[in-house]
XYZ file of C-alpha atoms in Angstrom:
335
model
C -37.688 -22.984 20.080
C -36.800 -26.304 18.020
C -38.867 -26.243 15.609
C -37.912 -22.019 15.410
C -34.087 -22.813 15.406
C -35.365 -25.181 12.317
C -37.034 -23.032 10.095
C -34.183 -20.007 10.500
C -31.544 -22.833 8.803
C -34.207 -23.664 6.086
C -34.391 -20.181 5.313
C -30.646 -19.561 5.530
C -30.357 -23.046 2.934
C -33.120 -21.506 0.939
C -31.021 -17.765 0.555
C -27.956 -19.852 0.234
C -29.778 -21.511 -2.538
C -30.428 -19.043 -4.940
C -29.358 -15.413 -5.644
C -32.900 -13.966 -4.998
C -36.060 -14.515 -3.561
C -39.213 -12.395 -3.121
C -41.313 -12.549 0.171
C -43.968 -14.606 -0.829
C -41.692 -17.173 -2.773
C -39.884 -17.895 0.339
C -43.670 -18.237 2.341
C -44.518 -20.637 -0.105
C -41.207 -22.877 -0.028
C -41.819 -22.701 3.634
C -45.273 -23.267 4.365
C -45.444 -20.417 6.486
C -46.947 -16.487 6.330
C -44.429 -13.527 4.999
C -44.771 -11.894 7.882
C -42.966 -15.107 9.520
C -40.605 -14.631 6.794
C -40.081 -11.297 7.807
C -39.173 -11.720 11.386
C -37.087 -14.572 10.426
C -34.952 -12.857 8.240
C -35.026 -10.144 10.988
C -33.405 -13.442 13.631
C -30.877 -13.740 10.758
C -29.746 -10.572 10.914
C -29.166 -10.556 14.381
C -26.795 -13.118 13.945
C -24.717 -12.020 11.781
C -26.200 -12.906 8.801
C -25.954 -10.005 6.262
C -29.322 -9.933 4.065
C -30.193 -7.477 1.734
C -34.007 -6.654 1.004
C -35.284 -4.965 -2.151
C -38.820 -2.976 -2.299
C -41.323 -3.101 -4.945
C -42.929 -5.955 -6.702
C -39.878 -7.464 -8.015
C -37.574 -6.939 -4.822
C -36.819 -9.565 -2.727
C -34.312 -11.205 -0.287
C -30.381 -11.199 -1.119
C -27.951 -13.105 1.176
C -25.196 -10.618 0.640
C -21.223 -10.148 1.936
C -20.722 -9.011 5.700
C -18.029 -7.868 8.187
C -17.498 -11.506 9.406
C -17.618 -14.986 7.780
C -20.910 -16.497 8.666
C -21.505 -20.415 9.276
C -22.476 -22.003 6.120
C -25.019 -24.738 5.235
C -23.598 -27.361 2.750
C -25.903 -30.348 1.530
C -23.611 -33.637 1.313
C -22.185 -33.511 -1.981
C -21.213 -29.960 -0.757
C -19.365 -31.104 2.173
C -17.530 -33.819 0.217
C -16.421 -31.495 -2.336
C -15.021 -28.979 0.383
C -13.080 -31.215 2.159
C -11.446 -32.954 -0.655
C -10.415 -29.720 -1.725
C -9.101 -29.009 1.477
C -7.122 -32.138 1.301
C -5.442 -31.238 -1.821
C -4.753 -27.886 -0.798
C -2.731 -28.805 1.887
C 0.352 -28.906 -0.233
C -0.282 -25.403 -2.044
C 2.706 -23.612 -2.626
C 0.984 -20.046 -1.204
C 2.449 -19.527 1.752
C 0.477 -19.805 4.839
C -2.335 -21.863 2.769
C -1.149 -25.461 3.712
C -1.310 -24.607 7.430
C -4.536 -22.980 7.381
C -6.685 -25.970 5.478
C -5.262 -28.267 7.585
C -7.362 -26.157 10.573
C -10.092 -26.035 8.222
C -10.438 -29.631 7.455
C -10.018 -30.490 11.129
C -13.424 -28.476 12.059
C -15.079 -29.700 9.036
C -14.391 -33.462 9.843
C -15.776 -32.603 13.237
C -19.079 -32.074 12.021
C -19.637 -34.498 9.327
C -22.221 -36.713 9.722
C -21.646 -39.943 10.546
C -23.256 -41.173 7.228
C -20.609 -39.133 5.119
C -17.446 -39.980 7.171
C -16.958 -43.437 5.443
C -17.208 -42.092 1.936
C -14.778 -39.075 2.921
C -11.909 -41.549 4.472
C -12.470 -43.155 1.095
C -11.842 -40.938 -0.926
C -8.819 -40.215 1.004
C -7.605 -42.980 0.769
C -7.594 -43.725 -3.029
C -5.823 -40.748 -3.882
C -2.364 -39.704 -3.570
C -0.885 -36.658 -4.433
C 2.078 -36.192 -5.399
C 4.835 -33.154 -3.809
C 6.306 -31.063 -6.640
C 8.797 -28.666 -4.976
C 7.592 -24.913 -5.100
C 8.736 -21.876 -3.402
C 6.325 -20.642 -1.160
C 4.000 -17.551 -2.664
C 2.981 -14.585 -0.511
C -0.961 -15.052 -0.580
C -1.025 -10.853 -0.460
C 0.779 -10.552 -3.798
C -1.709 -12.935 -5.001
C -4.751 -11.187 -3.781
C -3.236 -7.637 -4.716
C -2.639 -8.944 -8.675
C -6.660 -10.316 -8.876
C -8.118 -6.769 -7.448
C -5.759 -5.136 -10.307
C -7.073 -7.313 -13.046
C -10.707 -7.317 -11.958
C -10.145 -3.754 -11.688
C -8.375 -3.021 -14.464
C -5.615 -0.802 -12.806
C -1.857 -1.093 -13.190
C 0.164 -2.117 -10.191
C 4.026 -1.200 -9.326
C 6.189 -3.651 -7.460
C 9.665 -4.813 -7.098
C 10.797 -8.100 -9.184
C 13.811 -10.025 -8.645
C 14.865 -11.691 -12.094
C 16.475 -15.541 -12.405
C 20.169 -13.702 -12.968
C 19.058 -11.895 -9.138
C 18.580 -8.136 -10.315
C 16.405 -6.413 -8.844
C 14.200 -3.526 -10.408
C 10.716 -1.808 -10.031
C 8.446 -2.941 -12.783
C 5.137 -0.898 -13.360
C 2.526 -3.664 -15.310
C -0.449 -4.283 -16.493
C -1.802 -7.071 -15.284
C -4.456 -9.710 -17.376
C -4.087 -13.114 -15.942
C -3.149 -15.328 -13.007
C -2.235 -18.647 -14.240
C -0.907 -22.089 -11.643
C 1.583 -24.577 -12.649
C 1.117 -26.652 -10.043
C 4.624 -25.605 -8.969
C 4.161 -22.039 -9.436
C 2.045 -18.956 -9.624
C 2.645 -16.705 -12.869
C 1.223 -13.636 -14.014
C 0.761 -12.720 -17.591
C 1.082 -8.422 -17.503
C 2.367 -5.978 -20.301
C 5.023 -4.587 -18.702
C 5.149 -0.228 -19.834
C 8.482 0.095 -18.907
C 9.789 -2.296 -21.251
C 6.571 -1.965 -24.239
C 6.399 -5.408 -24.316
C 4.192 -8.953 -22.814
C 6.309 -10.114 -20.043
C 5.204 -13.355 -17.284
C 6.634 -12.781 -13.899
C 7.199 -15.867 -11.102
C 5.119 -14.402 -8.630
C 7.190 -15.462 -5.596
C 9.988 -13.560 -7.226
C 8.111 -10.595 -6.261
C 10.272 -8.751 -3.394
C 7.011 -6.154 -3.094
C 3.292 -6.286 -2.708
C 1.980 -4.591 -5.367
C 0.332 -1.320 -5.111
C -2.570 -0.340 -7.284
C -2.116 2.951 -9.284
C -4.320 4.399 -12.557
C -7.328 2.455 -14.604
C -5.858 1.240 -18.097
C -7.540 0.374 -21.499
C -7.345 -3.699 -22.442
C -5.080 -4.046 -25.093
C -5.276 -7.395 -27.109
C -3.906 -10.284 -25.518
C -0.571 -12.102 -26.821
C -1.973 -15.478 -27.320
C -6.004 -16.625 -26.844
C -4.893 -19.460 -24.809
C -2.676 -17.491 -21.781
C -2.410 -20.814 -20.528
C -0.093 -22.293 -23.075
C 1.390 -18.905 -23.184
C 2.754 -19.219 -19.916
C 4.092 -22.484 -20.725
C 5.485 -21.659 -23.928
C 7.418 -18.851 -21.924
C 8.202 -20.502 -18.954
C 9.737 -23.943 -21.208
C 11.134 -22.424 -24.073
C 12.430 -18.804 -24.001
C 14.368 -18.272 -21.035
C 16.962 -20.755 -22.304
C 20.408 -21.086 -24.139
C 18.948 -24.099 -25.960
C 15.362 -24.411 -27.683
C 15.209 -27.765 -28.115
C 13.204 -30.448 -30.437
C 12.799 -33.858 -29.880
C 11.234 -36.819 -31.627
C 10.137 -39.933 -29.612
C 9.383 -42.966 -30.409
C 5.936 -43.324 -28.803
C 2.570 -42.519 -28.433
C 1.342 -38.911 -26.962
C -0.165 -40.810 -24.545
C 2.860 -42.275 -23.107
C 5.053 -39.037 -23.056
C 2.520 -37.169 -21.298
C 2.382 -39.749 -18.128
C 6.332 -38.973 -18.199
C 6.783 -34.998 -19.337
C 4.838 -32.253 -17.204
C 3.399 -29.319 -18.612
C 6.154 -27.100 -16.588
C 9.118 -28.918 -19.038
C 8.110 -28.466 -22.435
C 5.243 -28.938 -25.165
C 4.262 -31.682 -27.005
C 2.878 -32.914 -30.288
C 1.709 -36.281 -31.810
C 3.606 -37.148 -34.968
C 1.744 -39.692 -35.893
C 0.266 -42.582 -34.114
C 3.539 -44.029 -32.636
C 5.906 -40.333 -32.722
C 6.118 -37.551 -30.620
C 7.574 -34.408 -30.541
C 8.919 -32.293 -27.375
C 9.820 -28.844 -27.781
C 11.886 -27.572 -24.624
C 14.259 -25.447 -23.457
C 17.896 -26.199 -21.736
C 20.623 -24.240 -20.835
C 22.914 -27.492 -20.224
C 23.008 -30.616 -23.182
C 24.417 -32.998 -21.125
C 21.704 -33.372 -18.408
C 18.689 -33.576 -20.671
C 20.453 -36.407 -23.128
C 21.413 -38.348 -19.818
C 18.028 -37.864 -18.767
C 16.109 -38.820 -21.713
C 18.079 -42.266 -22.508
C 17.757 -43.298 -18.878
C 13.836 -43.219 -20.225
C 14.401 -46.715 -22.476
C 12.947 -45.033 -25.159
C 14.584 -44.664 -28.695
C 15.050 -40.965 -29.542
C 15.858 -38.409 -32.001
C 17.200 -34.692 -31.974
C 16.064 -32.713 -34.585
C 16.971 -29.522 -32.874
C 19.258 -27.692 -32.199
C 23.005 -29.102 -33.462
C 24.576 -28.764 -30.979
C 22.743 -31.292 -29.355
C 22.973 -33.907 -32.251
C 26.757 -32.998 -31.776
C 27.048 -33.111 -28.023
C 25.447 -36.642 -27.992
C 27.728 -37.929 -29.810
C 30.442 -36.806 -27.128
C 28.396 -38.061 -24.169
C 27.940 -41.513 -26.512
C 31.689 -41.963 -26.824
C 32.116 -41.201 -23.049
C 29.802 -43.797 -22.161
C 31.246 -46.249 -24.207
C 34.494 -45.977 -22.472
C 33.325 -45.931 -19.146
C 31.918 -49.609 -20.155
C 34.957 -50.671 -21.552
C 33.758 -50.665 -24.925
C 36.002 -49.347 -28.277
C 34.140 -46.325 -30.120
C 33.107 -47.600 -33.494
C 35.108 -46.077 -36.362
C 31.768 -45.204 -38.211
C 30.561 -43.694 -35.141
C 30.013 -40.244 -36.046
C 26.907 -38.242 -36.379
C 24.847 -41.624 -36.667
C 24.398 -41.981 -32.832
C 21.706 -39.197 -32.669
C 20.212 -38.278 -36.228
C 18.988 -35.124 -37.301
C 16.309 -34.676 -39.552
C 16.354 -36.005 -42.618
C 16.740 -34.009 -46.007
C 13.670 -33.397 -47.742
């Protein structure tokens, strides 16, 4: 019965292993006769194991998709992998998600072997992640928007915009794309004839599959950075540039990829392209960074920093200069 119960989870690592294998392939591997191989698969079966069998010379064994979820066999890289990603999924913003890795890292730490368990709690240990708030995404929406763009098919729903309308919006949908701190999805939108990205937690409705439609070319190759050029720049009063004076390298471990864009001007500049719909928190925010600054976009900016300098002067107890003027912040200079 041992050394039975043995050879059924080779054979299950083996299918696990590789998308196909023919009869006598599988004897070989396993030392054994393909008629062995045939009541084993035959045990696997009977256990829920879904495996699909091809005739003819070049059919063969597939472990396919069943009814239920099946145990699986990982090697030890495997099972390291999994349960780091378990770990960082813990904080995902889809709702329901957190809770349920949390159960499935408790049954996988059951079974790890004692020899993994030290390099696991080490790994652990060494990294730290960091909360971002999110709003919390219905993991139905999600699935419904990756059948539609596997399938190609249009879905309706209900979307509630940031001013808190509410309308039905009938899309196509191309890509799924994660912030970090948010779920977006990339669609042309018929209603409207035009690309639009929608928050996906702003969706009031899970989306309901309707007809087949034709790919159309996509707004930008990198849907990515299209997101992020949306989400940073064009939903605000204000599109924003600012020069820096620093390295790329040091603005990126300060400006996420959810606040704006930026671009190396130079070996010591760089430039931040964002969107605002208020001046006065971004200037107060940037100088509290001890980094020397320039706005080269728009004026009012240049023009409201100047304000916020005088105020600040004042509350110090310091006299604004007579020369103060527009030489606080400087625009760009003629060419």
């Amino acid at each position: 019965m041992i050394e039975t119960s043995a050879r059924l989870l080779q054979l299950l690592s083996l299918l696990q292993l590789r998308r196909e294998w023919t009869g006598p392939a599988l004897a070989q591997r396993m030392d054994v006769t393909e008629r062995t191989v045939r009541r084993d698969i035959g045990k696997l079966r009977t256990l829920g194991y879904p495996i699909n069998a091809s005739p003819g010379v070049a059919g063969g064994y597939q472990l396919g998709a069943g009814a239920q979820l099946p145990p699986l066999l990982l090697d030890d890289d495997e099972a390291l992998a999994v349960a780091i990603g378990l770990t960082a999924v813990t904080a995902s913003p889809v709702s329901g998600v957190g809770e349920a890795s949390v159960r499935a890292l408790t049954k996988l730490e059951q079974v790890l072997p004692p020899r993994l368990r030290p390099r696991f709690s080490g790994l652990r240990s060494a990294v730290t992640r960091m909360a971002a708030a999110s709003t919390p995404v219905n993991p139905e929406v999600l699935t419904a928007f990756s059948a539609a763009i596997t399938e190609r098919r249009c879905v309706a729903f209900r979307y509630e915009r940031h001013d808190g309308e509410s309308s039905r919006r009938i899309v196509e949908p191309y890509r799924l794309v994660d912030t970090g701190r948010r779920w977006y999805l990339v669609a042309f939108d018929r209603s409207r004839e035009d690309w639009r990205t929608f928050r996906v937690d702003r969706c009031q409705s899970v989306p309901m599959a309707r007809d087949r439609f034709v790919p159309r070319p996509l707004p930008a190759a990198d849907l990515a950075a299209y997101v992020q050029e949306s989400i940073t720049r064009s939903p605000y009063s204000y599109d924003a540039v600012i020069r820096f004076a620093a390295p790329l390298e040091e603005l990126e471990q300060r400006v996420p990829s959810s606040t704006g864009t930026l671009e190396a001007d130079g070996a010591d500049h760089t430039l931040l392209r964002a969107g605002f719909d208020s001046l006065d928190f971004p200037l107060a925010y940037l100088a509290s960074w001890d980094i020397d600054f320039e706005v080269l976009e728009p004026a009012e900016m240049r023009e409201r920093a100047v304000v916020v300098a005088d105020r600040l002067r004042r509350s110090a107890g310091t006299p604004t200069p007579a020369s103060a003027g527009h030489a606080v912040v400087q625009g760009p200079s003629p060419q």
